CSV table of C-alpha atoms in Angstrom, one decimal:
chain,number,residue,atom,x,y,z
L,849,MET,CA,-37.4,11.0,-46.1
L,850,PRO,CA,-34.8,11.9,-43.4
L,851,PRO,CA,-31.7,9.8,-42.9
L,852,PRO,CA,-31.8,7.0,-40.3
L,853,ARG,CA,-30.7,8.2,-36.8
L,854,HIS,CA,-27.4,6.3,-36.9
L,855,LEU,CA,-26.4,8.0,-40.2
L,856,LEU,CA,-27.3,11.4,-38.9
L,857,LEU,CA,-25.3,10.7,-35.8
L,858,ASP,CA,-22.3,9.7,-37.9
L,859,GLU,CA,-22.6,13.0,-39.8
L,860,LEU,CA,-22.8,15.0,-36.5
L,861,ILE,CA,-19.8,13.1,-35.2
L,862,ASP,CA,-17.8,14.0,-38.3
L,863,LEU,CA,-18.9,17.6,-38.2
L,864,PHE,CA,-18.1,18.0,-34.5
L,865,LEU,CA,-14.6,16.3,-34.9
L,866,ALA,CA,-13.8,18.8,-37.6
L,867,GLU,CA,-15.3,22.0,-36.1
L,868,GLY,CA,-16.1,21.4,-32.5
L,869,PHE,CA,-19.7,21.7,-31.2
L,870,LEU,CA,-20.1,24.6,-28.7
L,871,GLU,CA,-20.7,27.3,-31.4
L,872,PHE,CA,-23.4,25.4,-33.2
L,873,GLY,CA,-27.1,25.8,-32.5
L,874,ILE,CA,-29.7,23.3,-33.7
L,875,GLY,CA,-30.6,25.6,-36.6
L,876,ASP,CA,-26.9,25.7,-37.6
L,877,LEU,CA,-26.6,21.9,-37.4
L,878,ALA,CA,-29.8,21.5,-39.5
L,879,ALA,CA,-28.4,23.9,-42.1
L,880,ARG,CA,-25.0,22.2,-42.2
L,881,LEU,CA,-26.4,18.7,-42.5
L,882,ARG,CA,-29.2,19.9,-44.9
L,883,CYS,CA,-32.0,18.7,-42.9
L,884,SER,CA,-34.7,20.0,-40.6
L,885,ARG,CA,-34.5,20.9,-36.9
L,886,THR,CA,-37.0,18.1,-36.4
L,887,THR,CA,-34.5,15.7,-38.0
L,888,ILE,CA,-31.8,16.8,-35.6
L,889,TYR,CA,-34.1,16.3,-32.7
L,890,ARG,CA,-34.5,12.7,-33.7
L,891,VAL,CA,-31.0,12.2,-32.3
L,892,ALA,CA,-31.9,13.7,-28.9
L,893,GLU,CA,-34.3,16.1,-27.3
L,894,SER,CA,-32.0,19.1,-26.8
L,895,LYS,CA,-28.8,20.5,-28.2
L,896,GLU,CA,-26.9,19.4,-25.1
L,897,GLN,CA,-28.2,15.9,-25.5
L,898,VAL,CA,-27.4,15.9,-29.2
L,899,VAL,CA,-23.8,16.9,-28.3
L,900,LEU,CA,-23.6,14.2,-25.7
L,901,ALA,CA,-25.0,11.6,-28.1
L,902,ALA,CA,-22.4,12.5,-30.7
L,903,VAL,CA,-19.5,12.5,-28.2
L,904,ARG,CA,-20.7,9.1,-26.9
L,905,GLY,CA,-21.1,7.9,-30.4
L,906,PHE,CA,-17.6,9.0,-31.3
L,907,PHE,CA,-16.1,7.0,-28.5
L,908,ARG,CA,-18.3,4.0,-29.1
L,909,ARG,CA,-17.4,4.0,-32.8
L,910,ALA,CA,-13.7,4.4,-32.0
L,911,THR,CA,-13.7,1.6,-29.4
L,912,ALA,CA,-15.3,-0.8,-31.9
L,913,ARG,CA,-12.7,0.0,-34.6
L,914,ILE,CA,-9.8,-0.2,-32.1
L,915,GLU,CA,-11.0,-3.5,-30.6
L,916,ALA,CA,-11.5,-5.0,-34.1
L,917,GLN,CA,-7.8,-4.3,-34.9
L,918,VAL,CA,-6.7,-5.7,-31.5
L,919,ALA,CA,-8.8,-8.9,-32.1
L,920,ALA,CA,-7.2,-9.3,-35.5
L,921,GLU,CA,-3.7,-9.3,-34.1
L,922,PRO,CA,-2.6,-12.9,-33.3
L,923,ASP,CA,0.6,-11.9,-31.4
L,924,PRO,CA,-0.2,-11.1,-27.7
L,925,GLY,CA,3.0,-9.0,-27.6
L,926,ALA,CA,1.9,-6.8,-30.5
L,927,ARG,CA,-1.6,-6.2,-29.3
L,928,LEU,CA,-0.6,-3.4,-27.0
L,929,ALA,CA,1.1,-1.5,-29.9
L,930,VAL,CA,-1.9,-2.2,-32.1
L,931,TYR,CA,-4.2,-0.9,-29.4
L,932,LEU,CA,-2.3,2.3,-28.7
L,933,THR,CA,-1.6,3.1,-32.3
L,934,ALA,CA,-5.3,2.5,-33.1
L,935,VAL,CA,-6.3,4.9,-30.4
L,936,ALA,CA,-4.0,7.5,-31.9
L,937,ALA,CA,-5.5,6.9,-35.4
L,938,GLU,CA,-9.0,7.2,-34.1
L,939,LEU,CA,-8.2,10.5,-32.4
L,940,ALA,CA,-6.4,11.9,-35.4
L,941,PRO,CA,-9.4,13.4,-37.1
L,942,ALA,CA,-10.4,15.4,-34.0
L,943,SER,CA,-9.6,19.1,-34.4
L,944,GLU,CA,-8.2,21.3,-31.7
L,945,ARG,CA,-11.6,23.0,-31.5
L,946,PHE,CA,-13.2,19.6,-30.7
L,947,TYR,CA,-10.8,19.0,-27.9
L,948,ALA,CA,-11.2,22.6,-26.6
L,949,ASP,CA,-15.0,22.1,-26.6
L,950,LEU,CA,-14.6,18.7,-24.8
L,951,GLN,CA,-12.7,20.5,-22.1
L,952,ALA,CA,-15.1,23.5,-21.9
L,953,TYR,CA,-18.3,21.4,-21.7
L,954,ALA,CA,-18.2,19.4,-18.4
L,955,PRO,CA,-20.6,16.6,-19.4
L,956,ALA,CA,-18.5,15.9,-22.6
L,957,ALA,CA,-15.2,16.1,-20.6
L,958,GLU,CA,-16.6,13.5,-18.3
L,959,ILE,CA,-17.3,11.2,-21.2
L,960,TYR,CA,-13.8,11.7,-22.4
L,961,GLN,CA,-12.4,11.1,-18.9
L,962,ASP,CA,-14.5,7.9,-18.6
L,963,ASN,CA,-13.2,6.6,-21.9
L,964,THR,CA,-9.6,7.5,-20.8
L,965,ARG,CA,-10.1,5.4,-17.7
L,966,LEU,CA,-11.5,2.5,-19.7
L,967,ALA,CA,-8.5,2.7,-22.1
L,968,ALA,CA,-6.1,2.6,-19.2
L,969,ARG,CA,-7.7,-0.5,-17.9
L,970,ARG,CA,-7.5,-2.0,-21.4
L,971,VAL,CA,-3.8,-1.2,-21.5
L,972,GLN,CA,-3.4,-3.0,-18.2
L,973,ALA,CA,-5.2,-6.1,-19.5
L,974,LEU,CA,-3.1,-6.1,-22.7
L,975,VAL,CA,0.2,-5.8,-20.7
L,976,THR,CA,-1.0,-8.7,-18.5
L,977,GLU,CA,-1.8,-10.9,-21.5
L,978,GLY,CA,1.4,-10.0,-23.3
L,979,ALA,CA,3.5,-10.8,-20.2
L,980,ARG,CA,1.6,-14.0,-19.5
L,981,ALA,CA,2.4,-15.1,-23.1
L,982,GLY,CA,6.1,-14.2,-22.6
L,983,ALA,CA,5.9,-11.7,-25.4
L,984,LEU,CA,6.4,-8.7,-23.1
L,985,ARG,CA,8.6,-8.3,-20.1
L,986,ALA,CA,7.0,-9.4,-16.8
L,987,VAL,CA,6.1,-6.1,-15.1
L,988,ASP,CA,3.5,-4.9,-12.7
L,989,ALA,CA,0.6,-4.5,-15.0
L,990,ALA,CA,-1.3,-2.5,-12.5
L,991,PHE,CA,1.6,0.0,-12.3
L,992,VAL,CA,1.9,0.3,-16.0
L,993,GLY,CA,-1.9,0.7,-16.3
L,994,ALA,CA,-1.8,3.4,-13.6
L,995,ALA,CA,1.1,5.2,-15.2
L,996,VAL,CA,-0.5,5.1,-18.6
L,997,ALA,CA,-3.7,6.3,-17.1
L,998,GLN,CA,-1.9,9.4,-15.7
L,999,VAL,CA,-0.4,10.2,-19.1
L,1000,MET,CA,-3.7,9.6,-20.9
L,1001,SER,CA,-5.4,11.8,-18.4
L,1002,GLY,CA,-2.8,14.5,-19.0
L,1003,ILE,CA,-3.4,14.1,-22.7
L,1004,GLN,CA,-7.2,14.4,-22.1
L,1005,ARG,CA,-6.8,17.5,-20.0
L,1006,GLY,CA,-4.5,19.2,-22.5
L,1007,GLU,CA,-1.5,19.2,-20.2
L,1008,ILE,CA,0.7,17.0,-22.4
L,1009,GLY,CA,-0.2,19.2,-25.4
L,1010,ALA,CA,0.6,22.3,-23.5
L,1011,ALA,CA,4.0,20.9,-22.3
L,1012,THR,CA,5.0,19.4,-25.6
L,1013,GLY,CA,3.1,21.0,-28.4
L,1014,LEU,CA,1.8,17.6,-29.5
L,1015,ALA,CA,-1.8,17.0,-30.6
L,1016,ASP,CA,-3.7,14.3,-28.7
L,1017,ALA,CA,-3.4,11.7,-31.4
L,1018,GLU,CA,0.4,12.3,-31.7
L,1019,ALA,CA,0.8,12.2,-27.9
L,1020,TYR,CA,-0.9,8.7,-28.0
L,1021,ARG,CA,1.5,7.6,-30.7
L,1022,ARG,CA,4.4,8.7,-28.5
L,1023,LEU,CA,2.9,7.0,-25.5
L,1024,ALA,CA,2.6,3.8,-27.6
L,1025,ASP,CA,6.3,4.1,-28.5
L,1026,LEU,CA,7.4,4.7,-24.9
L,1027,VAL,CA,5.3,1.9,-23.4
L,1028,VAL,CA,5.8,-0.8,-26.1
L,1029,HIS,CA,9.6,-0.2,-26.3
L,1030,GLY,CA,9.8,-0.1,-22.5
L,1031,LEU,CA,8.1,-3.5,-22.3
L,1032,GLY,CA,10.2,-5.1,-25.0
L,1033,GLY,CA,7.5,-5.3,-27.6
L,1034,SER,CA,7.7,-4.0,-31.1
L,1035,ILE,CA,5.9,-1.2,-32.8
L,1036,SER,CA,5.6,-0.7,-36.5
């Protein structure tokens, strides 16, 4: 009996994070996951749709884990640091090949870009909450969100990595340090 779709999707996500996705054919995926091509096609109808389902699944899974950590933090001033460091932790397993493939395949790059925009909005909301609670300096949250969005977009496009040599996850850790210390919060 083939594995349930969600377990197969998790296996695909982990494989793609480790090795990228553009070089794999459906037959390669079936061999690597020790299942049939038909089983792979239970995820989606084509290789392209399998890739997009896995990329969406990765960001959905990461978002759920990140938000669980933020929700567990009672201090509104610390939530921003929790959020940004959790983003870095979720991105850490992704290989350079995965990021290169994201950039090379426009529909996947669009998913990454959409998630980067959502993350920037979330930063803006966390800054607003922290400032309202008096835990962060009162700043223009829209500006901080826009500035963070620019850096996140630069990370997503590979520009920060090219300029600094930092992997995406490490760049997010450095961004967390910069933003949190600049707003007067604390980062562990």
